[in-house]
JSON list of C-alpha atoms in Angstrom, two decimals:
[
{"chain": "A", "resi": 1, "resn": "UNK", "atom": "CA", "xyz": [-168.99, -74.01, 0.35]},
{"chain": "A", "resi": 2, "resn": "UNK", "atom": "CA", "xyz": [-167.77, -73.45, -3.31]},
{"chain": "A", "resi": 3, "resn": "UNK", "atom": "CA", "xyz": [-167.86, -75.81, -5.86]},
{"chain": "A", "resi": 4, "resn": "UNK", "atom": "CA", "xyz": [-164.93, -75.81, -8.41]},
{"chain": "A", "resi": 5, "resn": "UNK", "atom": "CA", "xyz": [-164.71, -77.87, -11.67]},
{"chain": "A", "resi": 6, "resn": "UNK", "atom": "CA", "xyz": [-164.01, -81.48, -11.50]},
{"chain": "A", "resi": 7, "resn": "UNK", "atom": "CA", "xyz": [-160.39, -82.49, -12.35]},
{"chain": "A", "resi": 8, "resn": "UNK", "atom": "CA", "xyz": [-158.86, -85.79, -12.75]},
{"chain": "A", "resi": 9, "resn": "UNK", "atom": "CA", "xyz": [-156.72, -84.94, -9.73]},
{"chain": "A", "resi": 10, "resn": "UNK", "atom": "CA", "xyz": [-159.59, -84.04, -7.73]},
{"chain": "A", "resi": 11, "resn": "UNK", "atom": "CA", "xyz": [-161.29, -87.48, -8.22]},
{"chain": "A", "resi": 12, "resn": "UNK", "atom": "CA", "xyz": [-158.20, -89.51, -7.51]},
{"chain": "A", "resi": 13, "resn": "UNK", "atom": "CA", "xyz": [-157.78, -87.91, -4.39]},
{"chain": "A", "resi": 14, "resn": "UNK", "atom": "CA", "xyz": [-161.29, -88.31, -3.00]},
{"chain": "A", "resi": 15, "resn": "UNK", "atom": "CA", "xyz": [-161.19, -92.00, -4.62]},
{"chain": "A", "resi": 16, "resn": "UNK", "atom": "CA", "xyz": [-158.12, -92.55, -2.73]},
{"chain": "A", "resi": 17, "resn": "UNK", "atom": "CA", "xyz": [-159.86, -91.81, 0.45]},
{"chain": "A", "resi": 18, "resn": "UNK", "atom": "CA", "xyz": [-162.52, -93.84, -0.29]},
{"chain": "A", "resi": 19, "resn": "UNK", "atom": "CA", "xyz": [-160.57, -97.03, -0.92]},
{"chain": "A", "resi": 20, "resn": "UNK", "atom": "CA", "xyz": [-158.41, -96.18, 2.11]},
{"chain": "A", "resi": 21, "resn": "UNK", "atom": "CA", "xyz": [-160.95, -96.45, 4.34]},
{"chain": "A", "resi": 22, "resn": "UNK", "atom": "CA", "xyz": [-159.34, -95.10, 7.64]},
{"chain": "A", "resi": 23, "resn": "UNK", "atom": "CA", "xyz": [-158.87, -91.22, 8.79]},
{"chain": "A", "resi": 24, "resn": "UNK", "atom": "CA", "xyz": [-155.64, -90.79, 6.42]},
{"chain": "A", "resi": 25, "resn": "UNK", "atom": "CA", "xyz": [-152.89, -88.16, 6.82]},
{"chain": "A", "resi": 26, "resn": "UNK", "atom": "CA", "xyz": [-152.83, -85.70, 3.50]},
{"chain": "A", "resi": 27, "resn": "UNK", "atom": "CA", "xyz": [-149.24, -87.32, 3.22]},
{"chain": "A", "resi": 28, "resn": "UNK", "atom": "CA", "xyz": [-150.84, -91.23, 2.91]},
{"chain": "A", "resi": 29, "resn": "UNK", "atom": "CA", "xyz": [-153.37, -89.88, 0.53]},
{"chain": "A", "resi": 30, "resn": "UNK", "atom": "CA", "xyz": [-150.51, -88.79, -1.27]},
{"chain": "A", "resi": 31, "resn": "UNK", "atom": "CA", "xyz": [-148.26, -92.30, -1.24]},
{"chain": "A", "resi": 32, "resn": "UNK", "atom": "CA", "xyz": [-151.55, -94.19, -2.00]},
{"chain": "A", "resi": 33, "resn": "UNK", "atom": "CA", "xyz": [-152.20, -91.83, -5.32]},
{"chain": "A", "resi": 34, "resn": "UNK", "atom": "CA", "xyz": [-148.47, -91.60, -5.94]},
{"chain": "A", "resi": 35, "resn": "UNK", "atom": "CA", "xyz": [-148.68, -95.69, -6.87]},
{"chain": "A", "resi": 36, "resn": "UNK", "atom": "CA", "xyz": [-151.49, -95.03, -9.63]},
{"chain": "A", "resi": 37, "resn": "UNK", "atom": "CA", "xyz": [-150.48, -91.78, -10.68]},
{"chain": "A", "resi": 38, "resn": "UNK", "atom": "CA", "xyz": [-145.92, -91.52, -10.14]},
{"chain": "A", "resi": 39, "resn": "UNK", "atom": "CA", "xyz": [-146.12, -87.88, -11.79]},
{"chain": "A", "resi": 40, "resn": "UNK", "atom": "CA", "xyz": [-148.76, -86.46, -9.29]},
{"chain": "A", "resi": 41, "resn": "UNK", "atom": "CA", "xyz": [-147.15, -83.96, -7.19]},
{"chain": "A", "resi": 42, "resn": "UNK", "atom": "CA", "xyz": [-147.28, -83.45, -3.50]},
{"chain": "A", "resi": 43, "resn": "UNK", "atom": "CA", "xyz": [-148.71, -79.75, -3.72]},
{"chain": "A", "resi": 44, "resn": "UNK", "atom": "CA", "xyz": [-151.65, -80.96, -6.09]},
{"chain": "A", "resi": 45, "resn": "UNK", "atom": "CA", "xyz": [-152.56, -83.59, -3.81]},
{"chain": "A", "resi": 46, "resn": "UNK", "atom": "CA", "xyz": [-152.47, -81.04, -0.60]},
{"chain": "A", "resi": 47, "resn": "UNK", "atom": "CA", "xyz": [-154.29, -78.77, -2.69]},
{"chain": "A", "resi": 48, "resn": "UNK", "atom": "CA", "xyz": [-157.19, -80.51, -3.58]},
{"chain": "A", "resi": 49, "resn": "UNK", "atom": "CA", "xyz": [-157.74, -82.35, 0.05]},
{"chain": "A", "resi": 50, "resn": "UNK", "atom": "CA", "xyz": [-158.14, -78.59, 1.00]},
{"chain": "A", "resi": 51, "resn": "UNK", "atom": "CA", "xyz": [-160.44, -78.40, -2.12]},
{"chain": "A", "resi": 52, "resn": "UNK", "atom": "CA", "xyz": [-162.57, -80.99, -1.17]},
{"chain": "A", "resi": 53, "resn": "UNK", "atom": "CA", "xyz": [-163.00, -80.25, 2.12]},
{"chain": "A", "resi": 54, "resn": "UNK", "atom": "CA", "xyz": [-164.16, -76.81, 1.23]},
{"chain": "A", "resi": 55, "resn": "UNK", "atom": "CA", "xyz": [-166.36, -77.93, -1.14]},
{"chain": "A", "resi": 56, "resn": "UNK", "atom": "CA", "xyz": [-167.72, -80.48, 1.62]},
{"chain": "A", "resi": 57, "resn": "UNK", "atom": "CA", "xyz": [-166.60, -83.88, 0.25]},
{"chain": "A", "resi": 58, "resn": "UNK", "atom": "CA", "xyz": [-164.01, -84.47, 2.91]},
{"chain": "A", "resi": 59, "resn": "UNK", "atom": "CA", "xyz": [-163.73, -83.09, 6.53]},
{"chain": "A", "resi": 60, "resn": "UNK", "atom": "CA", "xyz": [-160.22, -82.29, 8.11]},
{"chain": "A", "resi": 61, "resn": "UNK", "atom": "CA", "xyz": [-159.99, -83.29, 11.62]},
{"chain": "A", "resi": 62, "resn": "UNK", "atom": "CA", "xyz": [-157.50, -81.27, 13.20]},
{"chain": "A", "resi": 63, "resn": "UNK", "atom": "CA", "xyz": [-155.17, -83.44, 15.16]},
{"chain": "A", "resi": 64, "resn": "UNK", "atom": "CA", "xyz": [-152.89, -81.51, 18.21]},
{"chain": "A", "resi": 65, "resn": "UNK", "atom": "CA", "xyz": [-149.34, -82.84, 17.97]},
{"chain": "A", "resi": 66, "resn": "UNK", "atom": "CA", "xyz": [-150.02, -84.37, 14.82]},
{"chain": "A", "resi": 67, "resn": "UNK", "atom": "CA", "xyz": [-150.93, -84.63, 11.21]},
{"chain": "A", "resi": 68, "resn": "UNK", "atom": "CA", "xyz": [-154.25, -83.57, 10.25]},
{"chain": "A", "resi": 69, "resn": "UNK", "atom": "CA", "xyz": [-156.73, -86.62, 8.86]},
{"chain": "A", "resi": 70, "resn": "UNK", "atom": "CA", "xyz": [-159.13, -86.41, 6.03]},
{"chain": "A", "resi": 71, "resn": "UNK", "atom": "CA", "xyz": [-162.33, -87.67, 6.83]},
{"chain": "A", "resi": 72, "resn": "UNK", "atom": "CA", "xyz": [-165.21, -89.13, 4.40]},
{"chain": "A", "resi": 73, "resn": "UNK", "atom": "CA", "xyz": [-168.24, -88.56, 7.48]},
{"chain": "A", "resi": 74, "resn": "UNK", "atom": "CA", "xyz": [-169.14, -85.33, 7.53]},
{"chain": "A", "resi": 75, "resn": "UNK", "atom": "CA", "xyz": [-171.82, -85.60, 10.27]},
{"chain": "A", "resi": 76, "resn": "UNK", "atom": "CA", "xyz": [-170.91, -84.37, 13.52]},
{"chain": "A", "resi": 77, "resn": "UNK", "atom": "CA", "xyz": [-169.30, -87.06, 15.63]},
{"chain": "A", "resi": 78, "resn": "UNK", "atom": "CA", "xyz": [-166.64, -87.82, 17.91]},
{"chain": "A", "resi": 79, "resn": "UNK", "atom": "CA", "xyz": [-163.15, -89.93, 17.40]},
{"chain": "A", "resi": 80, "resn": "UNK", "atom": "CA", "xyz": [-160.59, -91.58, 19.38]},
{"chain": "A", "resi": 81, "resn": "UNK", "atom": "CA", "xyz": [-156.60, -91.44, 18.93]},
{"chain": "A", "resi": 82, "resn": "UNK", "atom": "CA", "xyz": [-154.12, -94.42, 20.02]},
{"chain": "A", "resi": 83, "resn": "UNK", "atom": "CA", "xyz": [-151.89, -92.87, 22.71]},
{"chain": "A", "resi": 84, "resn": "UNK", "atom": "CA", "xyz": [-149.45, -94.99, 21.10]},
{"chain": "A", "resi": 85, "resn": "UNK", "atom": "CA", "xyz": [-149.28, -95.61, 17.69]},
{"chain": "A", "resi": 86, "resn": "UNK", "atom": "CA", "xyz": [-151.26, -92.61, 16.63]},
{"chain": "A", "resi": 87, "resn": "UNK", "atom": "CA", "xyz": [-154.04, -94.09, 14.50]},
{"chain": "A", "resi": 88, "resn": "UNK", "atom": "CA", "xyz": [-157.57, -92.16, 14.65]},
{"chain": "A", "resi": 89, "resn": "UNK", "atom": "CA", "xyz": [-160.98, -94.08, 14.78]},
{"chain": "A", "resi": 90, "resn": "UNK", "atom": "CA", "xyz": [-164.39, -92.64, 14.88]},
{"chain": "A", "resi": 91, "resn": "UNK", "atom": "CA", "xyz": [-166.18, -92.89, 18.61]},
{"chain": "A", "resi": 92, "resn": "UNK", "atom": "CA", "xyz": [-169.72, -94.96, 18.64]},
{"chain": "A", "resi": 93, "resn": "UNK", "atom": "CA", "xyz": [-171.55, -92.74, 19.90]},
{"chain": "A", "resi": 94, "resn": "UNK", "atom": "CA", "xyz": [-174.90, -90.38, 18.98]},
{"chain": "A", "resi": 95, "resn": "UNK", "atom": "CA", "xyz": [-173.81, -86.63, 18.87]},
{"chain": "A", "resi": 96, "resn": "UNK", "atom": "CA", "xyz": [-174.43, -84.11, 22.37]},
{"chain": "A", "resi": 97, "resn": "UNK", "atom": "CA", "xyz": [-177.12, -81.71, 20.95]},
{"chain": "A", "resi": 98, "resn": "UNK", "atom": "CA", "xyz": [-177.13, -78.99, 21.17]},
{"chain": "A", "resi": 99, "resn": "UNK", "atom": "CA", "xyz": [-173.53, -78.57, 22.42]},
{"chain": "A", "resi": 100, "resn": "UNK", "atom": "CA", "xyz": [-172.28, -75.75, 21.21]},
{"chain": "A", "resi": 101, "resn": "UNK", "atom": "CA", "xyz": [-175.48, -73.77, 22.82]},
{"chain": "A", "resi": 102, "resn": "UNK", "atom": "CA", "xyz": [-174.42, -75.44, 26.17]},
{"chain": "A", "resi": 103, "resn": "UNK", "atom": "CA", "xyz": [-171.33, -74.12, 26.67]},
{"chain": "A", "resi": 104, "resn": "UNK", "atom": "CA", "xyz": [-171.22, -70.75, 28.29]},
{"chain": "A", "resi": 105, "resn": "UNK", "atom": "CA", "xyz": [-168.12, -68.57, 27.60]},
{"chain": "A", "resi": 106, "resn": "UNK", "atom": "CA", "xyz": [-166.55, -66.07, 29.93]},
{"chain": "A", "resi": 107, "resn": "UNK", "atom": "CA", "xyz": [-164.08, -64.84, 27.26]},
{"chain": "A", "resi": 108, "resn": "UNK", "atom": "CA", "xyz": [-166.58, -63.57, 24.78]},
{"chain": "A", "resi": 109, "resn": "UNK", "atom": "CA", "xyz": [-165.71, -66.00, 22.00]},
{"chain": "A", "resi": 110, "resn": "UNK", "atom": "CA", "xyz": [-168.44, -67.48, 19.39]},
{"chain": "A", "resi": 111, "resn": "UNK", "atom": "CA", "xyz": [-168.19, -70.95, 19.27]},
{"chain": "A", "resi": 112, "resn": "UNK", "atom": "CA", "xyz": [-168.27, -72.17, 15.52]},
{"chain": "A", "resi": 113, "resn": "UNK", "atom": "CA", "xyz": [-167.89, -75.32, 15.50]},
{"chain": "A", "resi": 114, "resn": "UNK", "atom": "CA", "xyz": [-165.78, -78.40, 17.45]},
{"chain": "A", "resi": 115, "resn": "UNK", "atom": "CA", "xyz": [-163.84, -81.36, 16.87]},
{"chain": "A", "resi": 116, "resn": "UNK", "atom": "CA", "xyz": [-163.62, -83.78, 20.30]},
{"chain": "A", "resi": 117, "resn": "UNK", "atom": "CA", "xyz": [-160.84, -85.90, 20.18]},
{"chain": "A", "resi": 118, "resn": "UNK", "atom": "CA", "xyz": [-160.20, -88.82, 22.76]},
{"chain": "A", "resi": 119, "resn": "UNK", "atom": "CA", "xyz": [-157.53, -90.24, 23.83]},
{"chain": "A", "resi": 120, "resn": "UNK", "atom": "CA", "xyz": [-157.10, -94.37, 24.01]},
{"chain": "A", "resi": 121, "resn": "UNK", "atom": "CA", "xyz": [-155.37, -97.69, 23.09]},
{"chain": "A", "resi": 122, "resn": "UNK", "atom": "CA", "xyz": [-156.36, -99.71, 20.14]},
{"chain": "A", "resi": 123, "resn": "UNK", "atom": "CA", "xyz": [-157.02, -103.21, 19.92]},
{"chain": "A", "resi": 124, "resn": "UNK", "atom": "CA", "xyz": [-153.58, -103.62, 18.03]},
{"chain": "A", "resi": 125, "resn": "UNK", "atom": "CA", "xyz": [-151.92, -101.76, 20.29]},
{"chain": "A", "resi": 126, "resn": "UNK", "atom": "CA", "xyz": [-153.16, -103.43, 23.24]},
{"chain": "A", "resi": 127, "resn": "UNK", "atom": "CA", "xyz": [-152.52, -106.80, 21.60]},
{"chain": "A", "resi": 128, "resn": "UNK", "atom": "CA", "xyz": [-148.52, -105.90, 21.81]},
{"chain": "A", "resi": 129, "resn": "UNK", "atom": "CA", "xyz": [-148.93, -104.12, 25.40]},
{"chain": "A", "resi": 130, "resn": "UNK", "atom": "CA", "xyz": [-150.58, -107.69, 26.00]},
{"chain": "A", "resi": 131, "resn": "UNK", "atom": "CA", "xyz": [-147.55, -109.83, 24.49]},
{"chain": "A", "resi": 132, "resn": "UNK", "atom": "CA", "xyz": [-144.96, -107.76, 26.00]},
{"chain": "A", "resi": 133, "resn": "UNK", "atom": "CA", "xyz": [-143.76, -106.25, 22.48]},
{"chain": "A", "resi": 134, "resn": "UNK", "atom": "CA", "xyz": [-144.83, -102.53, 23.93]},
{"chain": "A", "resi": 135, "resn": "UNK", "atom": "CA", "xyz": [-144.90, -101.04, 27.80]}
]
């Protein structure tokens, strides 16, 4: 992890994902700053979620068929995505030591690291499979 200066940019990004409070898409984190800041451009705002999450503020969740989300826990855990409207959560549950020792590889690939995604229905969601607005 590098550190870089602090800008002004920098700090109303990772502000923004602190008042957000939810795994946001780089694009939300944009809108939300956008309202405080009309001048900030889309690029800066990309640039410095990648910033951050180098530097270790943030962590990117990587999200298949979908945006990735900025996340302010940077402990190992687990989340959860709606099936239907997309939103992300975080999972309650205490990490698997130890994982990435447990898994034995017949390809000859070094695990790194691991993002475990489930999938699910949230409360909202089930609320409108509930009242018939959804199927």
């Amino acid at each position: 992890m590098t550190s870089r200066r602090n800008t002004i940019q920098k700090d109303l990004v990772r502000n923004a994902v602190c008042e957000m409070k939810r795994h946001v898409t780089a694009n939300e984190v944009y809108e939300f700053v956008k309202e405080s800041c009309p001048t900030i451009g889309k690029g800066t705002v990309y640039r410095n979620l990648d910033i951050l999450v180098e530097e270790g503020d943030l962590r990117k969740v990587e999200v298949p068929d979908g945006p990735n989300r900025f996340d302010l826990t940077l402990k190992n855990h687990y989340h959860v995505r709606c099936v239907n409207c997309g939103e992300i959560s975080d999972v309650d549950m205490d990490e698997i030591l130890g994982l990435l020792e447990k898994i034995h590889d017949t390809h000859g690939m070094d695990f790194l690291e691991y993002d475990i995604l489930f999938k699910g229905i949230c409360p909202k969601c089930q609320k409108k499979i509930k009242d018939g607005q959804i199927y």
